[in-house]
Short mmCIF file of C-alpha atoms and ligand atoms in Angstrom, two decimals:
data_model
loop_
_atom_site.label_atom_id
_atom_site.label_comp_id
_atom_site.label_asym_id
_atom_site.label_seq_id
_atom_site.Cartn_x
_atom_site.Cartn_y
_atom_site.Cartn_z
CA MET A 1 83.14 82.16 113.59
CA PRO A 2 85.32 80.17 111.17
CA ILE A 3 85.75 81.57 107.70
CA SER A 4 87.11 79.99 104.50
CA ALA A 5 90.76 80.03 103.57
CA HIS A 6 90.12 82.51 100.78
CA ALA A 7 88.22 84.85 103.09
CA ARG A 8 91.11 84.58 105.57
CA ALA A 9 93.54 85.63 102.86
CA PHE A 10 91.31 88.64 102.09
CA VAL A 11 91.21 89.59 105.79
CA ASP A 12 95.03 89.30 105.94
CA ASP A 13 95.36 91.67 102.98
CA VAL A 14 93.02 94.22 104.54
CA LEU A 15 94.87 93.97 107.85
CA ALA A 16 98.22 94.43 106.09
CA TRP A 17 96.93 97.54 104.32
CA LEU A 18 95.59 98.94 107.61
CA SER A 19 99.06 98.50 108.99
CA HIS A 20 100.43 100.56 106.12
CA ALA A 21 101.75 97.67 104.04
CA GLY A 22 101.14 99.54 100.77
CA ASP A 23 99.33 99.23 97.47
CA ALA A 24 100.29 95.65 96.70
CA ARG A 25 98.17 94.19 99.47
CA LEU A 26 95.31 96.57 98.78
CA MET A 27 95.40 95.52 95.14
CA ARG A 28 95.14 91.88 96.16
CA ALA A 29 92.26 92.81 98.45
CA ILE A 30 90.23 94.58 95.77
CA ARG A 31 90.70 91.64 93.43
CA SER A 32 89.23 89.27 95.95
CA PRO A 33 85.55 88.52 95.49
CA TYR A 34 85.09 89.33 99.19
CA SER A 35 85.83 92.98 98.46
CA GLY A 36 82.45 93.30 96.70
CA ILE A 37 84.11 95.08 93.75
CA PRO A 38 83.24 93.47 90.38
CA HIS A 39 86.18 91.68 88.77
CA ASP A 40 86.47 93.95 85.73
CA ALA A 41 86.42 97.14 87.81
CA ALA A 42 89.10 95.72 90.18
CA ALA A 43 91.24 94.61 87.20
CA ALA A 44 90.95 98.08 85.64
CA TYR A 45 92.12 99.77 88.86
CA ALA A 46 94.91 97.26 89.27
CA ALA A 47 96.12 97.85 85.71
CA LEU A 48 96.10 101.60 86.07
CA THR A 49 97.46 101.93 89.56
CA PRO A 50 100.97 102.98 88.55
CA HIS A 51 99.49 105.81 86.48
CA ILE A 52 96.80 107.13 88.76
CA GLY A 53 98.62 107.57 92.01
CA PRO A 54 98.02 105.76 95.36
CA LEU A 55 95.39 103.11 94.93
CA PHE A 56 93.26 104.06 97.90
CA ASP A 57 93.06 107.69 96.73
CA ALA A 58 92.16 106.53 93.22
CA LEU A 59 89.38 104.34 94.61
CA ALA A 60 88.09 107.04 96.94
CA GLY A 61 88.11 109.61 94.13
CA ALA A 62 86.33 107.19 91.76
CA ARG A 63 89.09 108.02 89.25
CA LEU A 64 87.91 105.51 86.65
CA ALA A 65 84.66 106.21 84.77
CA LEU A 66 82.67 103.08 85.60
CA PRO A 67 79.01 102.16 85.32
CA THR A 68 77.03 103.33 88.36
CA ALA A 69 76.69 99.89 89.98
CA GLU A 70 80.41 99.26 89.78
CA ARG A 71 81.32 102.72 91.03
CA ASP A 72 78.96 102.26 93.99
CA ALA A 73 80.64 98.93 94.86
CA VAL A 74 84.05 100.63 94.82
CA LEU A 75 82.80 103.43 97.06
CA ARG A 76 81.22 100.94 99.45
CA PHE A 77 84.56 99.18 99.75
CA VAL A 78 86.28 102.51 100.46
CA GLU A 79 83.72 103.41 103.15
CA ARG A 80 84.34 100.09 104.92
CA LEU A 81 88.09 100.64 104.90
CA ARG A 82 87.66 104.19 106.18
CA ALA A 83 85.41 103.00 108.99
CA LEU A 84 87.93 100.32 109.96
CA SER A 85 90.91 102.69 109.91
CA ASN A 86 89.02 105.33 111.95
CA ASP A 87 88.20 102.88 114.64
CA VAL A 88 91.13 100.50 114.93
CA PRO A 89 90.78 98.06 117.87
CA ASP A 90 93.89 97.56 119.98
CA ASP A 91 94.39 93.87 119.57
CA THR A 92 94.74 91.99 116.32
CA ALA A 93 92.00 89.46 117.03
CA ALA A 94 89.49 92.26 117.59
CA LEU A 95 90.64 93.95 114.38
CA ARG A 96 90.30 90.67 112.47
CA ASP A 97 86.73 90.30 113.75
CA ALA A 98 85.98 93.88 112.81
CA VAL A 99 87.09 93.17 109.16
CA VAL A 100 85.03 89.96 109.12
CA THR A 101 81.97 91.89 110.32
CA ALA A 102 82.54 94.91 108.07
CA PHE A 103 82.64 92.74 104.95
CA ALA A 104 79.98 90.30 106.20
CA LEU A 105 82.29 87.34 105.78
CA GLU A 106 80.41 85.15 108.26
CA ARG A 107 78.21 83.97 105.40
CA ASP A 108 81.25 82.31 103.88
CA ALA A 109 81.87 80.05 106.80
CA GLU A 110 83.50 76.78 105.83
CA PRO A 111 81.09 73.85 105.94
CA GLY A 112 81.21 71.85 109.18
CA PRO A 113 81.77 68.05 109.16
CA GLN A 114 78.02 67.35 109.17
CA ALA A 115 77.33 69.55 106.20
CA ALA A 116 80.30 68.05 104.36
CA ALA A 117 78.98 64.49 105.02
CA ALA A 118 75.52 65.52 103.86
CA GLU A 119 76.97 66.75 100.60
CA LEU A 120 78.43 63.29 99.93
CA HIS A 121 74.98 61.62 99.83
CA LEU A 122 74.29 62.13 96.21
CA SER A 123 71.48 60.28 94.53
CA LEU A 124 72.39 59.11 91.06
CA GLN A 125 69.89 59.58 88.24
CA GLU A 126 69.38 57.67 85.02
CA SER A 127 71.16 59.43 82.21
CA GLN A 128 68.88 61.16 79.73
CA ALA A 129 68.63 59.91 76.16
CA PRO A 130 70.19 62.47 73.78
CA ASP A 131 67.92 64.28 71.39
CA PRO A 132 67.70 62.55 67.98
CA ARG A 133 70.03 64.02 65.39
CA ALA A 134 68.36 66.30 62.92
CA GLY A 135 69.38 68.61 60.12
CA ILE A 136 69.61 72.33 60.43
CA ARG A 137 67.34 74.66 58.54
CA ALA A 138 68.10 78.24 57.65
CA ARG A 139 65.69 80.47 59.51
CA GLN A 140 66.16 83.35 57.11
CA GLN A 141 63.27 84.80 55.20
CA HIS A 142 65.66 86.29 52.66
CA PHE A 143 68.99 85.29 51.21
CA SER A 144 71.72 87.55 49.96
CA ALA A 145 74.68 86.98 47.70
CA SER A 146 77.06 87.76 50.52
CA ALA A 147 75.40 85.03 52.68
CA LEU A 148 75.99 82.54 49.89
CA ASN A 149 79.53 83.83 49.50
CA ALA A 150 80.08 83.14 53.25
CA PHE A 151 78.69 79.61 52.77
CA ALA A 152 80.91 79.04 49.75
CA GLU A 153 83.95 80.24 51.70
CA CYS A 154 83.21 78.19 54.80
CA PRO A 155 79.89 76.39 55.57
CA ARG A 156 80.76 76.52 59.32
CA LYS A 157 81.09 80.28 59.15
CA TRP A 158 77.67 80.49 57.56
CA TYR A 159 76.26 78.30 60.35
CA TYR A 160 77.83 80.47 63.08
CA ARG A 161 76.65 83.71 61.54
CA TYR A 162 73.20 82.92 60.17
CA VAL A 163 71.94 80.02 62.33
CA CYS A 164 73.56 80.57 65.73
CA ALA A 165 74.01 84.35 65.44
CA ALA A 166 76.69 83.39 67.96
CA VAL A 167 78.83 86.47 68.01
CA GLU A 168 77.93 89.96 66.99
CA ASP A 169 80.66 91.05 64.57
CA PRO A 170 81.61 94.43 65.96
CA GLY A 171 83.10 95.53 62.65
CA SER A 172 86.57 96.78 62.02
CA SER A 173 88.32 99.89 60.92
CA ALA A 174 88.43 98.46 57.40
CA SER A 175 84.69 97.82 57.34
CA PHE A 176 83.87 101.30 58.67
CA TYR A 177 86.14 102.78 56.00
CA GLY A 178 84.11 100.95 53.39
CA THR A 179 80.77 102.02 54.85
CA ALA A 180 81.81 105.71 54.98
CA PHE A 181 83.30 105.58 51.44
CA HIS A 182 80.13 104.07 49.99
CA LEU A 183 78.05 106.77 51.66
CA ALA A 184 80.30 109.51 50.28
CA LEU A 185 80.00 108.18 46.71
CA GLU A 186 76.25 107.85 47.01
CA HIS A 187 76.05 111.56 47.85
CA PHE A 188 78.65 112.49 45.26
CA HIS A 189 76.76 110.85 42.36
CA GLU A 190 73.48 112.35 43.51
CA GLU A 191 75.06 115.68 42.50
CA PHE A 192 77.03 114.31 39.58
CA PRO A 193 74.91 111.71 37.73
CA ARG A 194 76.65 112.64 34.48
CA PRO A 195 80.32 113.10 35.33
CA GLY A 196 81.14 113.92 31.69
CA ASP A 197 79.08 117.14 31.95
CA ALA A 198 80.62 118.31 35.21
CA GLY A 199 83.73 120.38 35.69
CA GLU A 200 86.63 118.37 36.97
CA ALA A 201 87.70 120.98 39.53
CA LEU A 202 84.19 121.10 40.97
CA MET A 203 84.02 117.31 41.25
CA ARG A 204 87.40 117.23 43.03
CA ALA A 205 86.27 119.86 45.51
CA ARG A 206 82.89 118.18 46.13
CA ILE A 207 84.27 114.75 46.69
CA VAL A 208 86.50 116.13 49.44
CA GLU A 209 83.43 117.52 51.15
CA ASP A 210 81.43 114.33 50.70
CA ILE A 211 84.22 112.20 52.13
CA ASP A 212 84.63 114.58 55.07
CA ARG A 213 80.89 114.50 55.77
CA ALA A 214 80.59 110.74 55.53
CA PHE A 215 83.54 110.12 57.84
CA ALA A 216 82.22 112.68 60.35
CA GLN A 217 78.91 110.76 60.33
CA HIS A 218 80.75 107.53 61.11
CA ARG A 219 83.51 108.83 63.34
CA ASP A 220 82.08 107.18 66.48
CA ASP A 221 82.35 103.76 64.86
CA PHE A 222 86.16 103.90 64.79
CA ASP A 223 88.25 102.99 67.82
CA SER A 224 90.08 106.26 68.12
CA ALA A 225 90.39 109.77 66.70
CA ILE A 226 93.77 108.79 65.18
CA GLU A 227 92.17 105.88 63.39
CA VAL A 228 89.47 108.18 61.95
CA GLU A 229 92.16 110.62 60.75
CA LEU A 230 94.23 107.95 59.12
CA GLN A 231 91.30 106.33 57.33
CA LEU A 232 89.98 109.75 56.30
CA ARG A 233 93.30 110.68 54.69
CA ARG A 234 93.45 107.41 52.93
CA ALA A 235 89.93 107.89 51.62
CA GLN A 236 90.65 111.45 50.44
CA ARG A 237 93.66 110.33 48.40
CA THR A 238 91.75 107.38 46.95
CA ALA A 239 88.79 109.61 46.10
CA GLN A 240 91.00 111.88 43.97
CA ARG A 241 92.16 108.80 42.06
CA TYR A 242 88.50 107.84 41.66
CA VAL A 243 87.86 111.21 40.04
CA ASP A 244 90.86 110.65 37.71
CA TRP A 245 89.22 107.44 36.53
CA LEU A 246 85.77 109.02 36.30
CA VAL A 247 87.02 111.80 34.06
CA ALA A 248 88.89 109.41 31.81
CA GLN A 249 85.95 106.99 31.61
CA SER A 250 83.48 109.76 30.79
CA ARG A 251 85.71 110.88 27.93
CA ARG A 252 86.07 107.40 26.54
CA ALA A 253 82.34 106.59 26.74
CA PRO A 254 79.93 109.11 28.34
CA PHE A 255 77.55 107.54 30.77
CA THR A 256 74.79 108.41 33.30
CA VAL A 257 74.59 107.04 36.80
CA ILE A 258 71.02 105.70 36.93
CA GLY A 259 71.16 104.03 40.34
CA ARG A 260 72.96 104.46 43.67
CA GLU A 261 72.57 101.94 46.47
CA LEU A 262 69.79 100.50 44.41
CA PRO A 263 67.67 97.75 46.02
CA ALA A 264 67.96 94.48 44.13
CA ASN A 265 65.22 91.93 44.84
CA LEU A 266 64.92 88.64 43.08
CA ASP A 267 63.09 85.40 43.46
CA LEU A 268 65.34 82.43 42.64
CA GLY A 269 63.55 79.09 42.62
CA GLY A 270 61.15 80.29 45.32
CA HIS A 271 63.91 81.79 47.49
CA ALA A 272 63.70 85.49 48.03
CA PHE A 273 67.01 87.36 47.53
CA VAL A 274 67.72 90.95 48.56
CA GLY A 275 70.71 93.19 48.09
CA PHE A 276 71.83 96.65 47.10
CA ILE A 277 73.76 97.58 43.99
CA ASP A 278 76.36 100.24 44.68
CA ARG A 279 76.05 101.92 41.29
CA LEU A 280 74.23 101.33 38.02
CA ASP A 281 75.38 103.17 34.89
CA ARG A 282 73.79 103.54 31.49
CA ASP A 283 76.03 104.10 28.46
CA ASP A 284 74.79 107.32 26.80
CA GLY A 285 75.60 105.98 23.32
CA THR A 286 74.32 102.41 23.43
CA GLY A 287 71.89 102.31 26.39
CA ASN A 288 73.77 99.29 27.74
CA VAL A 289 73.85 98.99 31.49
CA SER A 290 76.86 98.40 33.74
CA VAL A 291 76.69 97.13 37.30
CA ILE A 292 79.43 98.68 39.46
CA ASP A 293 80.44 97.18 42.81
CA TYR A 294 82.68 99.37 44.98
CA LYS A 295 85.35 97.28 46.72
CA THR A 296 87.22 98.71 49.65
CA GLY A 297 88.84 95.38 50.61
CA ALA A 298 90.93 92.81 48.75
CA ILE A 299 89.58 91.68 45.40
CA ALA A 300 90.62 89.66 42.39
CA ALA A 301 93.45 91.42 40.62
CA THR A 302 92.49 90.37 37.08
CA ALA A 303 89.38 89.63 35.08
CA GLY A 304 90.48 86.01 34.69
CA GLU A 305 90.84 85.61 38.46
CA TYR A 306 87.40 86.98 39.14
CA LEU A 307 85.86 84.84 36.39
CA GLU A 308 87.40 81.75 37.99
CA LYS A 309 85.75 82.64 41.30
CA VAL A 310 82.36 82.91 39.64
CA ARG A 311 82.93 79.69 37.74
CA ALA A 312 84.01 77.88 40.95
CA PHE A 313 80.87 79.17 42.74
CA LYS A 314 82.95 81.20 45.21
CA ASP A 315 81.39 84.54 44.43
CA PHE A 316 77.75 85.21 43.62
CA GLN A 317 77.62 88.98 44.02
CA LEU A 318 77.77 90.18 40.46
CA PRO A 319 75.84 87.18 38.98
CA PHE A 320 73.01 88.02 41.42
CA TYR A 321 73.01 91.70 40.42
CA TYR A 322 73.08 90.65 36.75
CA TRP A 323 69.93 88.53 37.12
CA ALA A 324 68.22 91.09 39.32
CA ARG A 325 68.60 93.88 36.79
CA THR A 326 68.01 91.63 33.76
CA GLU A 327 64.64 90.71 35.32
CA GLN A 328 63.94 94.43 35.57
CA GLY A 329 64.41 94.72 31.83
CA ASP A 330 67.90 96.21 31.72
CA ARG A 331 70.36 95.11 29.04
CA VAL A 332 73.28 94.44 31.38
CA THR A 333 76.50 94.12 29.42
CA ARG A 334 79.22 94.89 31.95
CA LEU A 335 79.93 93.75 35.47
CA ALA A 336 82.67 95.69 37.22
CA LEU A 337 84.49 95.60 40.58
CA LEU A 338 85.87 99.03 41.38
CA PRO A 339 88.85 98.88 43.78
CA LEU A 340 88.92 101.71 46.33
CA LYS A 341 91.25 100.22 48.85
CA ASP A 342 94.71 101.44 47.96
CA ALA A 343 95.42 105.18 47.91
CA MET A 344 98.76 104.50 46.21
CA LEU A 345 97.32 102.84 43.10
CA ASP A 346 95.28 104.20 40.23
CA VAL A 347 91.63 103.12 40.28
CA GLU A 348 91.38 100.42 37.65
CA PRO A 349 88.21 98.33 37.61
CA VAL A 350 88.12 94.62 37.03
CA VAL A 351 85.54 94.30 34.26
CA LEU A 352 83.71 91.33 32.79
CA GLU A 353 81.79 92.04 29.59
CA VAL A 354 78.73 89.84 29.35
CA VAL A 355 78.73 87.92 26.07
CA PRO A 356 76.66 85.08 24.64
CA VAL A 357 79.83 83.14 23.83
CA PRO A 358 82.87 84.08 25.92
CA ALA A 359 86.15 84.79 24.21
CA THR A 360 88.92 82.44 25.18
CA GLN A 361 91.09 84.11 27.79
CA ALA A 362 94.28 82.85 29.17
CA ARG A 363 93.95 81.99 32.88
CA ARG A 364 97.17 83.68 33.67
CA SER A 365 96.38 86.86 31.74
CA GLU A 366 97.06 90.06 33.67
CA ALA A 367 94.21 91.87 31.87
CA THR A 368 91.68 93.63 34.04
CA VAL A 369 89.02 93.42 31.27
CA GLY A 370 87.66 90.05 30.16
CA THR A 371 84.44 88.40 29.19
CA ILE A 372 81.90 86.20 30.95
CA GLY A 373 79.47 83.96 29.07
CA ILE A 374 75.80 83.97 29.90
CA ASP A 375 76.13 80.22 30.43
CA VAL A 376 78.50 80.90 33.39
CA LEU A 377 75.95 83.34 34.85
CA GLU A 378 73.24 80.77 34.38
CA ARG A 379 75.25 78.08 36.16
CA ALA A 380 75.86 80.53 39.02
CA ARG A 381 72.13 81.13 39.28
CA THR A 382 71.42 77.39 39.32
CA ARG A 383 74.02 76.85 42.04
CA MET A 384 72.49 79.67 44.11
CA ILE A 385 69.13 77.91 44.00
CA GLU A 386 70.77 74.54 44.94
CA ILE A 387 72.52 76.08 47.93
CA CYS A 388 69.33 77.75 49.13
CA THR A 389 67.46 74.41 48.84
CA GLU A 390 70.22 72.65 50.81
CA LEU A 391 70.06 75.29 53.54
CA THR A 392 66.29 75.25 53.89
CA ASP A 393 65.37 71.59 53.53
CA GLY A 394 67.15 70.45 56.70
CA SER A 395 69.38 67.95 54.92
CA ILE A 396 72.66 69.31 56.34
CA GLU A 397 73.55 67.73 59.67
CA SER A 398 76.99 69.15 60.01
CA PHE A 399 78.55 72.29 58.50
CA ALA A 400 82.05 71.53 57.31
CA VAL A 401 84.91 73.87 58.04
CA THR A 402 86.89 75.40 55.21
CA THR A 403 90.04 73.73 54.00
CA ASP A 404 91.67 77.12 53.35
CA PRO A 405 93.36 78.50 56.53
CA SER A 406 93.51 81.97 54.99
CA ALA A 407 89.70 82.18 55.30
CA CYS A 408 90.07 82.05 59.06
CA THR A 409 92.42 84.99 59.36
CA TYR A 410 89.78 87.63 60.13
CA CYS A 411 86.92 85.24 61.00
CA ALA A 412 84.87 86.49 63.98
CA TYR A 413 84.25 82.89 65.06
CA LYS A 414 87.87 81.80 65.15
CA ILE A 415 88.03 81.45 68.94
CA ALA A 416 85.01 79.16 69.06
CA CYS A 417 86.00 77.12 66.04
CA SER A 418 88.08 74.18 67.31
CA GLN A 419 88.10 72.35 63.98
CA ARG A 420 89.43 75.22 61.87
CA PRO A 421 92.35 74.37 59.63
CA HIS A 422 95.76 75.68 60.70
CA ALA A 423 98.32 77.27 58.48
CA GLU A 424 101.62 75.43 58.21
CA ARG A 425 103.47 77.82 60.46
CA GLU A 426 100.78 77.48 63.12
CA LYS A 427 100.90 73.71 62.97
CA PHE A 428 104.62 73.87 63.67
CA GLY A 429 104.05 75.77 66.84
CA ARG A 430 101.21 73.60 68.17
S1 SF4 B 1 87.56 80.02 61.90
FE1 SF4 B 1 87.84 79.25 59.78
S2 SF4 B 1 86.90 77.21 59.76
FE2 SF4 B 1 86.11 78.27 61.58
S3 SF4 B 1 84.23 79.28 60.96
FE3 SF4 B 1 85.84 80.76 60.65
S4 SF4 B 1 86.49 80.52 58.53
FE4 SF4 B 1 85.33 78.67 59.10
#
């Protein structure tokens, strides 16, 4: 019975191994589709062969922890080889037939001339008319400030994430660090809503426990035990700096934490928005409310820089929280980003004081405290409504890619995004 050229190559590899040719031929055999071993399992064995001893022994001992179906395929392959080596026919032709039969290769017979001719008789069909072009509508029931931030950063990214749901973002070590840190601070302030009344030593001891507990809860998210340990140490050092700042801030102006991971719901122009505020403080002296957003990634370094992002409609997070709490009747006078990324730096928030008429501030100022006018917050709210309307009325036919290559650096859709901009150094190498 004739077999295909690829099947013949597989038979040759099996025969070579039966004649003691060694692991290289067996490795080729297991990577052939005729072996019956799934590609990933064969590749894993091939990659690890130098470290796990003779390949046949590794296969027979099921040395790699594989899903049941894949392990069974490996063992089936081993059984066939065992049967062949226990009952080796004298002549090569008989042995070749035995391999063909053992692996049921007859099914892969090459097509005869008649079958080949039949395949050439194709009947051509009229091409189908393409579907009419139409705009895309957001399917979301709710919007969030981070979704609008994604749209502002790169409309194509928003499309991939919220319309296609093309790739599940598996998260990263940095994002799990942030999740665990947020959880630790939520627990910490449950016990210490008024840091000014608490003993500093007690707070320092408790935050160590809260960080330990939160990272233990999320340890399976990280790639490795080493990664957990590194991020945990970084968080512990940063948390002590956080307590430094808390103590100093409480002395300057005592305050009470009145909300932790507080749901923020808001209707903007008929569009429902949802979010969670990391922390909400009330000044004990004035009753004014501050919105605090913990930041465990890169943020604006100065108040002026953050203000520019809000003005340019690149960041809607704190404007959204401002309007959500204002609607609830709070007198929100401060919006703050609290950096918790760098264990080597003091915790110094970037603060925008909300004022009716903003003070003039130099764009290049290094100050971390500045002002934001209510008019800027109002414009941000108007723009949020406009974006939601664009996203829901089906008027967008094509979502543009960003013009800033740095936005693509950690983008989960980078591989699929053929139109993404390239940094200068990448262009040089293309
Ligand atoms: S790779 Fe760049 S251009 Fe493409 S979706 Fe991501 S951020 Fe946008």
